[in-house]
Amino acid sequence: MNQPDKHNKNKMFADRIILFQYIFVFLLGFFIIYLFAIQVLDVKHFRIKAKKQRQAYSFVMRGNIYDRNGIKLATDNVLYDIFARKADYVHTPEELAKLLAPILKISQINLTEKLKQDTPMILIKKNVDRQTRDKIAKLNLREIPMDKKSIRTYPQGTLAAHVLGYYNFDADIASGVEYSAKDKLENVTKGVDLEITPKGKIIYNLSTDPVAVTTSMRGNDITLTIDAAVQHVCEKALMSSIQKFNAFRGAVIVMKPRNGEILAYAV
């Protein structure tokens, strides 16, 4: 290789190195300016964005469903699922089982084995009532979080079940009046915004209303034209007639002639 060719190649290589240096300096300068802009000049925007990531809404219960005389046909009951968070253990599984087993009315041996499971979050017991939850809360066990939830219940049993339908909280599915009146039953006129930690704990500040964030909000109640007493009589008479005549099915509708209100609908 002659000297001029070698010199040209060296010069080309040196030029490329300089070009890469310029590109590197340009990108470094760009990132410095960008970081300065978002951390100093536009800090308010990102503070708001970070705050929104911590926001949640207070626990909302569906409204009640009543008959025309104020008899409750559907309502929400608050229950709790009890968990153990292994990363927060400050007691041994044996110590926790000794404390919790009498309250939860489960075997201490079985509970100890469950608390030893190699999973981040261990489900101890589902659908625990408020009294049991309060007993556990008094123990101040940081490794035992309790998840609040609602269960839809029907105080009159199967009365008007085909009219009321049902609502499943876990799957968020519904039928009957529970579905058709969903927007009203779940409508809350004034919500409560919360800030929570990644572990679900409320972040309290000067603007936080402790009563509002700890009180369950409820949607709007609705009142049907159904009369529970008339409905009961119709359902009983219909069942008796179906059995008497060995019929496949039947239907009874009682309507108020003056305004067309349905007092009972049995199928």
PDB file of C-alpha atoms in Angstrom:
ATOM      1  CA  MET A   1       0.000   0.000   0.000  1.00  0.00           C
ATOM      2  CA  ASN A   2       1.454   3.330  -0.979  1.00  0.00           C
ATOM      3  CA  GLN A   3       1.837   6.226   1.399  1.00  0.00           C
ATOM      4  CA  PRO A   4      -0.910   8.536  -0.037  1.00  0.00           C
ATOM      5  CA  ASP A   5      -3.597   5.780   0.252  1.00  0.00           C
ATOM      6  CA  LYS A   6      -2.618   5.058   3.831  1.00  0.00           C
ATOM      7  CA  HIS A   7      -2.704   8.757   4.659  1.00  0.00           C
ATOM      8  CA  ASN A   8      -6.196   9.117   3.122  1.00  0.00           C
ATOM      9  CA  LYS A   9      -7.542   6.169   5.117  1.00  0.00           C
ATOM     10  CA  ASN A  10      -6.132   7.541   8.350  1.00  0.00           C
ATOM     11  CA  LYS A  11      -7.662  10.938   7.600  1.00  0.00           C
ATOM     12  CA  MET A  12     -11.061   9.322   6.822  1.00  0.00           C
ATOM     13  CA  PHE A  13     -10.945   7.365  10.089  1.00  0.00           C
ATOM     14  CA  ALA A  14     -10.024  10.495  12.049  1.00  0.00           C
ATOM     15  CA  ASP A  15     -12.894  12.403  10.399  1.00  0.00           C
ATOM     16  CA  ARG A  16     -15.354   9.682  11.408  1.00  0.00           C
ATOM     17  CA  ILE A  17     -14.138   9.734  14.995  1.00  0.00           C
ATOM     18  CA  ILE A  18     -14.621  13.502  15.097  1.00  0.00           C
ATOM     19  CA  LEU A  19     -18.133  13.096  13.612  1.00  0.00           C
ATOM     20  CA  PHE A  20     -19.081  10.543  16.259  1.00  0.00           C
ATOM     21  CA  GLN A  21     -17.736  12.862  18.947  1.00  0.00           C
ATOM     22  CA  TYR A  22     -19.878  15.709  17.642  1.00  0.00           C
ATOM     23  CA  ILE A  23     -22.952  13.432  17.598  1.00  0.00           C
ATOM     24  CA  PHE A  24     -22.234  12.230  21.136  1.00  0.00           C
ATOM     25  CA  VAL A  25     -21.787  15.800  22.416  1.00  0.00           C
ATOM     26  CA  PHE A  26     -24.990  16.856  20.633  1.00  0.00           C
ATOM     27  CA  LEU A  27     -27.026  13.993  22.171  1.00  0.00           C
ATOM     28  CA  LEU A  28     -25.528  14.621  25.603  1.00  0.00           C
ATOM     29  CA  GLY A  29     -26.402  18.303  25.361  1.00  0.00           C
ATOM     30  CA  PHE A  30     -29.906  17.462  24.186  1.00  0.00           C
ATOM     31  CA  PHE A  31     -30.535  15.159  27.167  1.00  0.00           C
ATOM     32  CA  ILE A  32     -29.129  17.706  29.604  1.00  0.00           C
ATOM     33  CA  ILE A  33     -31.453  20.396  28.234  1.00  0.00           C
ATOM     34  CA  TYR A  34     -34.411  17.953  28.253  1.00  0.00           C
ATOM     35  CA  LEU A  35     -33.804  16.905  31.863  1.00  0.00           C
ATOM     36  CA  PHE A  36     -33.388  20.541  32.908  1.00  0.00           C
ATOM     37  CA  ALA A  37     -36.699  21.388  31.231  1.00  0.00           C
ATOM     38  CA  ILE A  38     -38.744  18.628  32.891  1.00  0.00           C
ATOM     39  CA  GLN A  39     -37.083  18.856  36.313  1.00  0.00           C
ATOM     40  CA  VAL A  40     -36.814  22.618  36.648  1.00  0.00           C
ATOM     41  CA  LEU A  41     -38.911  24.471  34.088  1.00  0.00           C
ATOM     42  CA  ASP A  42     -41.884  22.067  33.845  1.00  0.00           C
ATOM     43  CA  VAL A  43     -41.819  20.552  37.328  1.00  0.00           C
ATOM     44  CA  LYS A  44     -45.478  21.424  38.051  1.00  0.00           C
ATOM     45  CA  HIS A  45     -46.748  19.336  35.139  1.00  0.00           C
ATOM     46  CA  PHE A  46     -44.876  16.248  36.291  1.00  0.00           C
ATOM     47  CA  ARG A  47     -45.856  16.759  39.908  1.00  0.00           C
ATOM     48  CA  ILE A  48     -49.500  16.678  38.844  1.00  0.00           C
ATOM     49  CA  LYS A  49     -48.843  13.620  36.687  1.00  0.00           C
ATOM     50  CA  ALA A  50     -47.127  11.811  39.569  1.00  0.00           C
ATOM     51  CA  LYS A  51     -49.975  12.737  41.900  1.00  0.00           C
ATOM     52  CA  LYS A  52     -52.541  11.277  39.492  1.00  0.00           C
ATOM     53  CA  GLN A  53     -50.645   7.987  39.506  1.00  0.00           C
ATOM     54  CA  ARG A  54     -51.227   7.828  43.250  1.00  0.00           C
ATOM     55  CA  GLN A  55     -54.910   8.753  43.037  1.00  0.00           C
ATOM     56  CA  ALA A  56     -57.744   6.346  43.750  1.00  0.00           C
ATOM     57  CA  TYR A  57     -61.415   6.678  44.553  1.00  0.00           C
ATOM     58  CA  SER A  58     -63.110   5.999  47.847  1.00  0.00           C
ATOM     59  CA  PHE A  59     -64.948   2.697  48.225  1.00  0.00           C
ATOM     60  CA  VAL A  60     -68.390   2.943  46.574  1.00  0.00           C
ATOM     61  CA  MET A  61     -71.373   0.735  47.400  1.00  0.00           C
ATOM     62  CA  ARG A  62     -74.373   0.261  45.153  1.00  0.00           C
ATOM     63  CA  GLY A  63     -77.672   1.799  46.197  1.00  0.00           C
ATOM     64  CA  ASN A  64     -80.500  -0.208  47.741  1.00  0.00           C
ATOM     65  CA  ILE A  65     -83.584  -1.464  45.904  1.00  0.00           C
ATOM     66  CA  TYR A  66     -86.934  -1.124  47.705  1.00  0.00           C
ATOM     67  CA  ASP A  67     -90.500  -2.139  46.980  1.00  0.00           C
ATOM     68  CA  ARG A  68     -93.232   0.491  46.920  1.00  0.00           C
ATOM     69  CA  ASN A  69     -93.714   0.209  50.707  1.00  0.00           C
ATOM     70  CA  GLY A  70     -90.061   0.618  51.628  1.00  0.00           C
ATOM     71  CA  ILE A  71     -89.247  -3.064  52.074  1.00  0.00           C
ATOM     72  CA  LYS A  72     -85.613  -3.651  51.184  1.00  0.00           C
ATOM     73  CA  LEU A  73     -85.213  -6.076  48.274  1.00  0.00           C
ATOM     74  CA  ALA A  74     -81.488  -5.695  47.527  1.00  0.00           C
ATOM     75  CA  THR A  75     -78.560  -4.148  49.387  1.00  0.00           C
ATOM     76  CA  ASP A  76     -74.780  -4.242  49.765  1.00  0.00           C
ATOM     77  CA  ASN A  77     -73.005  -5.873  52.676  1.00  0.00           C
ATOM     78  CA  VAL A  78     -69.373  -4.970  53.339  1.00  0.00           C
ATOM     79  CA  LEU A  79     -67.016  -7.910  53.834  1.00  0.00           C
ATOM     80  CA  TYR A  80     -63.239  -8.283  53.963  1.00  0.00           C
ATOM     81  CA  ASP A  81     -60.649 -10.630  52.500  1.00  0.00           C
ATOM     82  CA  ILE A  82     -57.728 -11.243  54.854  1.00  0.00           C
ATOM     83  CA  PHE A  83     -54.229 -11.543  53.383  1.00  0.00           C
ATOM     84  CA  ALA A  84     -50.647 -11.932  54.575  1.00  0.00           C
ATOM     85  CA  ARG A  85     -47.889  -9.962  52.822  1.00  0.00           C
ATOM     86  CA  LYS A  86     -44.719 -12.025  53.167  1.00  0.00           C
ATOM     87  CA  ALA A  87     -42.344  -9.123  52.453  1.00  0.00           C
ATOM     88  CA  ASP A  88     -43.637  -7.323  55.569  1.00  0.00           C
ATOM     89  CA  TYR A  89     -43.351 -10.212  58.022  1.00  0.00           C
ATOM     90  CA  VAL A  90     -42.201  -9.020  61.455  1.00  0.00           C
ATOM     91  CA  HIS A  91     -43.647 -12.100  63.166  1.00  0.00           C
ATOM     92  CA  THR A  92     -42.990 -15.748  62.401  1.00  0.00           C
ATOM     93  CA  PRO A  93     -45.775 -17.788  60.746  1.00  0.00           C
ATOM     94  CA  GLU A  94     -46.223 -19.629  64.045  1.00  0.00           C
ATOM     95  CA  GLU A  95     -46.705 -16.356  65.957  1.00  0.00           C
ATOM     96  CA  LEU A  96     -49.178 -15.017  63.396  1.00  0.00           C
ATOM     97  CA  ALA A  97     -51.151 -18.261  63.375  1.00  0.00           C
ATOM     98  CA  LYS A  98     -51.380 -18.224  67.174  1.00  0.00           C
ATOM     99  CA  LEU A  99     -52.826 -14.687  67.075  1.00  0.00           C
ATOM    100  CA  LEU A 100     -55.172 -15.092  64.099  1.00  0.00           C
ATOM    101  CA  ALA A 101     -56.477 -18.661  64.369  1.00  0.00           C
ATOM    102  CA  PRO A 102     -58.850 -18.004  67.338  1.00  0.00           C
ATOM    103  CA  ILE A 103     -60.255 -14.870  65.682  1.00  0.00           C
ATOM    104  CA  LEU A 104     -60.742 -16.445  62.254  1.00  0.00           C
ATOM    105  CA  LYS A 105     -61.897 -19.754  63.789  1.00  0.00           C
ATOM    106  CA  ILE A 106     -59.554 -21.886  61.705  1.00  0.00           C
ATOM    107  CA  SER A 107     -56.963 -24.506  62.602  1.00  0.00           C
ATOM    108  CA  GLN A 108     -53.722 -23.048  63.945  1.00  0.00           C
ATOM    109  CA  ILE A 109     -51.714 -25.854  62.315  1.00  0.00           C
ATOM    110  CA  ASN A 110     -53.305 -25.303  58.888  1.00  0.00           C
ATOM    111  CA  LEU A 111     -52.920 -21.540  59.184  1.00  0.00           C
ATOM    112  CA  THR A 112     -49.223 -21.901  60.039  1.00  0.00           C
ATOM    113  CA  GLU A 113     -48.664 -23.997  56.916  1.00  0.00           C
ATOM    114  CA  LYS A 114     -50.558 -21.474  54.806  1.00  0.00           C
ATOM    115  CA  LEU A 115     -48.479 -18.589  56.164  1.00  0.00           C
ATOM    116  CA  LYS A 116     -45.313 -20.428  55.141  1.00  0.00           C
ATOM    117  CA  GLN A 117     -46.290 -20.494  51.459  1.00  0.00           C
ATOM    118  CA  ASP A 118     -43.659 -19.107  49.115  1.00  0.00           C
ATOM    119  CA  THR A 119     -45.859 -16.438  47.500  1.00  0.00           C
ATOM    120  CA  PRO A 120     -45.739 -12.623  47.918  1.00  0.00           C
ATOM    121  CA  MET A 121     -49.417 -12.367  48.927  1.00  0.00           C
ATOM    122  CA  ILE A 122     -51.183 -15.165  50.801  1.00  0.00           C
ATOM    123  CA  LEU A 123     -54.980 -15.300  50.998  1.00  0.00           C
ATOM    124  CA  ILE A 124     -55.878 -16.341  54.543  1.00  0.00           C
ATOM    125  CA  LYS A 125     -59.663 -16.112  54.523  1.00  0.00           C
ATOM    126  CA  LYS A 126     -62.376 -14.571  52.339  1.00  0.00           C
ATOM    127  CA  ASN A 127     -65.639 -12.822  53.218  1.00  0.00           C
ATOM    128  CA  VAL A 128     -64.880 -11.891  56.832  1.00  0.00           C
ATOM    129  CA  ASP A 129     -67.381  -9.632  58.618  1.00  0.00           C
ATOM    130  CA  ARG A 130     -66.672  -6.208  60.128  1.00  0.00           C
ATOM    131  CA  GLN A 131     -66.469  -7.447  63.728  1.00  0.00           C
ATOM    132  CA  THR A 132     -63.788  -9.994  62.851  1.00  0.00           C
ATOM    133  CA  ARG A 133     -61.909  -7.399  60.812  1.00  0.00           C
ATOM    134  CA  ASP A 134     -61.918  -4.976  63.762  1.00  0.00           C
ATOM    135  CA  LYS A 135     -60.499  -7.651  66.082  1.00  0.00           C
ATOM    136  CA  ILE A 136     -57.618  -8.243  63.671  1.00  0.00           C
ATOM    137  CA  ALA A 137     -57.060  -4.496  63.203  1.00  0.00           C
ATOM    138  CA  LYS A 138     -56.566  -4.087  66.972  1.00  0.00           C
ATOM    139  CA  LEU A 139     -53.563  -6.430  66.781  1.00  0.00           C
ATOM    140  CA  ASN A 140     -51.724  -3.851  64.596  1.00  0.00           C
ATOM    141  CA  LEU A 141     -50.151  -6.487  62.366  1.00  0.00           C
ATOM    142  CA  ARG A 142     -48.493  -4.623  59.479  1.00  0.00           C
ATOM    143  CA  GLU A 143     -48.083  -7.869  57.534  1.00  0.00           C
ATOM    144  CA  ILE A 144     -51.835  -8.552  57.493  1.00  0.00           C
ATOM    145  CA  PRO A 145     -53.628  -6.301  54.939  1.00  0.00           C
ATOM    146  CA  MET A 146     -57.411  -6.530  54.641  1.00  0.00           C
ATOM    147  CA  ASP A 147     -59.196  -5.916  51.358  1.00  0.00           C
ATOM    148  CA  LYS A 148     -62.602  -4.282  51.656  1.00  0.00           C
ATOM    149  CA  LYS A 149     -65.330  -5.358  49.224  1.00  0.00           C
ATOM    150  CA  SER A 150     -69.103  -5.483  48.788  1.00  0.00           C
ATOM    151  CA  ILE A 151     -71.367  -8.489  48.444  1.00  0.00           C
ATOM    152  CA  ARG A 152     -74.819  -7.983  46.948  1.00  0.00           C
ATOM    153  CA  THR A 153     -77.452  -9.594  49.142  1.00  0.00           C
ATOM    154  CA  TYR A 154     -81.225 -10.013  48.868  1.00  0.00           C
ATOM    155  CA  PRO A 155     -82.933  -9.764  52.304  1.00  0.00           C
ATOM    156  CA  GLN A 156     -86.209 -11.265  51.004  1.00  0.00           C
ATOM    157  CA  GLY A 157     -84.503 -14.325  49.558  1.00  0.00           C
ATOM    158  CA  THR A 158     -85.729 -15.355  46.111  1.00  0.00           C
ATOM    159  CA  LEU A 159     -88.718 -13.011  46.176  1.00  0.00           C
ATOM    160  CA  ALA A 160     -88.981 -11.254  42.778  1.00  0.00           C
ATOM    161  CA  ALA A 161     -85.587 -12.695  41.839  1.00  0.00           C
ATOM    162  CA  HIS A 162     -86.480 -12.723  38.134  1.00  0.00           C
ATOM    163  CA  VAL A 163     -87.314  -9.006  38.371  1.00  0.00           C
ATOM    164  CA  LEU A 164     -84.339  -7.915  40.477  1.00  0.00           C
ATOM    165  CA  GLY A 165     -81.824 -10.080  38.604  1.00  0.00           C
ATOM    166  CA  TYR A 166     -78.377 -10.230  40.204  1.00  0.00           C
ATOM    167  CA  TYR A 167     -75.053  -8.428  40.382  1.00  0.00           C
ATOM    168  CA  ASN A 168     -71.606 -10.035  40.569  1.00  0.00           C
ATOM    169  CA  PHE A 169     -68.949  -7.645  41.904  1.00  0.00           C
ATOM    170  CA  ASP A 170     -65.962  -9.761  40.951  1.00  0.00           C
ATOM    171  CA  ALA A 171     -67.005 -10.152  37.301  1.00  0.00           C
ATOM    172  CA  ASP A 172     -68.959  -6.851  37.114  1.00  0.00           C
ATOM    173  CA  ILE A 173     -71.928  -8.518  35.409  1.00  0.00           C
ATOM    174  CA  ALA A 174     -75.619  -8.029  36.137  1.00  0.00           C
ATOM    175  CA  SER A 175     -79.130  -8.786  34.946  1.00  0.00           C
ATOM    176  CA  GLY A 176     -82.683  -7.600  35.586  1.00  0.00           C
ATOM    177  CA  VAL A 177     -83.178  -4.328  37.466  1.00  0.00           C
ATOM    178  CA  GLU A 178     -79.598  -4.630  38.767  1.00  0.00           C
ATOM    179  CA  TYR A 179     -78.474  -4.192  35.148  1.00  0.00           C
ATOM    180  CA  SER A 180     -81.089  -1.768  33.796  1.00  0.00           C
ATOM    181  CA  ALA A 181     -80.674   0.596  36.771  1.00  0.00           C
ATOM    182  CA  LYS A 182     -76.889   0.147  37.009  1.00  0.00           C
ATOM    183  CA  ASP A 183     -76.081   3.799  36.245  1.00  0.00           C
ATOM    184  CA  LYS A 184     -78.361   5.078  39.000  1.00  0.00           C
ATOM    185  CA  LEU A 185     -77.403   2.449  41.581  1.00  0.00           C
ATOM    186  CA  GLU A 186     -73.706   3.234  41.120  1.00  0.00           C
ATOM    187  CA  ASN A 187     -74.031   6.989  40.697  1.00  0.00           C
ATOM    188  CA  VAL A 188     -72.299   9.014  43.417  1.00  0.00           C
ATOM    189  CA  THR A 189     -72.992  12.749  43.283  1.00  0.00           C
ATOM    190  CA  LYS A 190     -69.776  13.701  45.071  1.00  0.00           C
ATOM    191  CA  GLY A 191     -66.740  11.455  44.957  1.00  0.00           C
ATOM    192  CA  VAL A 192     -63.707  11.474  47.230  1.00  0.00           C
ATOM    193  CA  ASP A 193     -60.241  11.429  45.642  1.00  0.00           C
ATOM    194  CA  LEU A 194     -57.545   9.631  47.575  1.00  0.00           C
ATOM    195  CA  GLU A 195     -53.804   9.387  47.276  1.00  0.00           C
ATOM    196  CA  ILE A 196     -52.455   5.941  48.042  1.00  0.00           C
ATOM    197  CA  THR A 197     -49.078   4.259  48.295  1.00  0.00           C
ATOM    198  CA  PRO A 198     -48.164   1.283  46.063  1.00  0.00           C
ATOM    199  CA  LYS A 199     -49.229  -0.922  48.986  1.00  0.00           C
ATOM    200  CA  GLY A 200     -52.698   0.652  49.053  1.00  0.00           C
ATOM    201  CA  LYS A 201     -52.305   2.799  52.165  1.00  0.00           C
ATOM    202  CA  ILE A 202     -53.919   6.256  52.215  1.00  0.00           C
ATOM    203  CA  ILE A 203     -51.569   9.257  52.050  1.00  0.00           C
ATOM    204  CA  TYR A 204     -52.982  11.856  54.428  1.00  0.00           C
ATOM    205  CA  ASN A 205     -52.299  15.569  53.971  1.00  0.00           C
ATOM    206  CA  LEU A 206     -53.881  18.810  55.139  1.00  0.00           C
ATOM    207  CA  SER A 207     -56.682  18.594  52.550  1.00  0.00           C
ATOM    208  CA  THR A 208     -57.630  14.993  53.388  1.00  0.00           C
ATOM    209  CA  ASP A 209     -60.967  14.569  55.153  1.00  0.00           C
ATOM    210  CA  PRO A 210     -60.467  11.545  57.460  1.00  0.00           C
ATOM    211  CA  VAL A 211     -64.219  11.008  57.842  1.00  0.00           C
ATOM    212  CA  ALA A 212     -64.881  11.094  54.092  1.00  0.00           C
ATOM    213  CA  VAL A 213     -62.097   8.681  53.174  1.00  0.00           C
ATOM    214  CA  THR A 214     -63.087   6.146  55.829  1.00  0.00           C
ATOM    215  CA  THR A 215     -66.850   6.298  55.189  1.00  0.00           C
ATOM    216  CA  SER A 216     -68.226   4.115  52.410  1.00  0.00           C
ATOM    217  CA  MET A 217     -70.099   6.083  49.778  1.00  0.00           C
ATOM    218  CA  ARG A 218     -73.306   4.645  48.398  1.00  0.00           C
ATOM    219  CA  GLY A 219     -75.024   5.088  45.060  1.00  0.00           C
ATOM    220  CA  ASN A 220     -78.633   6.202  44.645  1.00  0.00           C
ATOM    221  CA  ASP A 221     -81.470   4.045  45.969  1.00  0.00           C
ATOM    222  CA  ILE A 222     -84.364   3.087  43.708  1.00  0.00           C
ATOM    223  CA  THR A 223     -87.957   2.186  44.543  1.00  0.00           C
ATOM    224  CA  LEU A 224     -89.924  -0.238  42.375  1.00  0.00           C
ATOM    225  CA  THR A 225     -93.677  -0.300  41.854  1.00  0.00           C
ATOM    226  CA  ILE A 226     -93.602  -3.920  43.039  1.00  0.00           C
ATOM    227  CA  ASP A 227     -95.524  -4.656  46.258  1.00  0.00           C
ATOM    228  CA  ALA A 228     -93.598  -7.354  48.146  1.00  0.00           C
ATOM    229  CA  ALA A 229     -96.758  -8.716  49.827  1.00  0.00           C
ATOM    230  CA  VAL A 230     -98.659  -9.009  46.529  1.00  0.00           C
ATOM    231  CA  GLN A 231     -95.580 -10.460  44.862  1.00  0.00           C
ATOM    232  CA  HIS A 232     -95.301 -13.136  47.562  1.00  0.00           C
ATOM    233  CA  VAL A 233     -98.960 -14.140  47.180  1.00  0.00           C
ATOM    234  CA  CYS A 234     -98.630 -14.330  43.391  1.00  0.00           C
ATOM    235  CA  GLU A 235     -95.452 -16.418  43.477  1.00  0.00           C
ATOM    236  CA  LYS A 236     -97.010 -18.818  46.003  1.00  0.00           C
ATOM    237  CA  ALA A 237    -100.257 -19.157  44.029  1.00  0.00           C
ATOM    238  CA  LEU A 238     -98.367 -19.648  40.761  1.00  0.00           C
ATOM    239  CA  MET A 239     -96.180 -22.400  42.190  1.00  0.00           C
ATOM    240  CA  SER A 240     -99.251 -24.142  43.634  1.00  0.00           C
ATOM    241  CA  SER A 241    -101.065 -24.005  40.272  1.00  0.00           C
ATOM    242  CA  ILE A 242     -98.045 -25.292  38.338  1.00  0.00           C
ATOM    243  CA  GLN A 243     -97.784 -28.291  40.676  1.00  0.00           C
ATOM    244  CA  LYS A 244    -101.556 -28.910  40.653  1.00  0.00           C
ATOM    245  CA  PHE A 245    -101.901 -28.947  36.861  1.00  0.00           C
ATOM    246  CA  ASN A 246     -98.406 -30.353  36.207  1.00  0.00           C
ATOM    247  CA  ALA A 247     -97.701 -27.333  34.002  1.00  0.00           C
ATOM    248  CA  PHE A 248     -94.313 -26.533  32.513  1.00  0.00           C
ATOM    249  CA  ARG A 249     -94.459 -22.861  33.507  1.00  0.00           C
ATOM    250  CA  GLY A 250     -96.839 -19.980  34.119  1.00  0.00           C
ATOM    251  CA  ALA A 251     -97.036 -16.256  34.721  1.00  0.00           C
ATOM    252  CA  VAL A 252     -98.984 -13.859  36.914  1.00  0.00           C
ATOM    253  CA  ILE A 253     -99.035 -10.099  36.461  1.00  0.00           C
ATOM    254  CA  VAL A 254    -100.887  -7.750  38.793  1.00  0.00           C
ATOM    255  CA  MET A 255    -101.223  -4.225  37.437  1.00  0.00           C
ATOM    256  CA  LYS A 256    -102.736  -1.065  38.883  1.00  0.00           C
ATOM    257  CA  PRO A 257    -105.406  -0.116  36.304  1.00  0.00           C
ATOM    258  CA  ARG A 258    -105.316   3.613  36.990  1.00  0.00           C
ATOM    259  CA  ASN A 259    -101.717   4.175  35.951  1.00  0.00           C
ATOM    260  CA  GLY A 260    -100.376   0.836  34.705  1.00  0.00           C
ATOM    261  CA  GLU A 261     -97.939   0.294  37.584  1.00  0.00           C
ATOM    262  CA  ILE A 262     -96.873  -3.339  37.992  1.00  0.00           C
ATOM    263  CA  LEU A 263     -97.598  -4.493  41.556  1.00  0.00           C
ATOM    264  CA  ALA A 264     -96.459  -8.078  41.034  1.00  0.00           C
ATOM    265  CA  TYR A 265     -94.834 -10.072  38.284  1.00  0.00           C
ATOM    266  CA  ALA A 266     -94.358 -13.795  38.871  1.00  0.00           C
ATOM    267  CA  VAL A 267     -93.082 -16.260  36.272  1.00  0.00           C
TER     268      VAL A 267
END
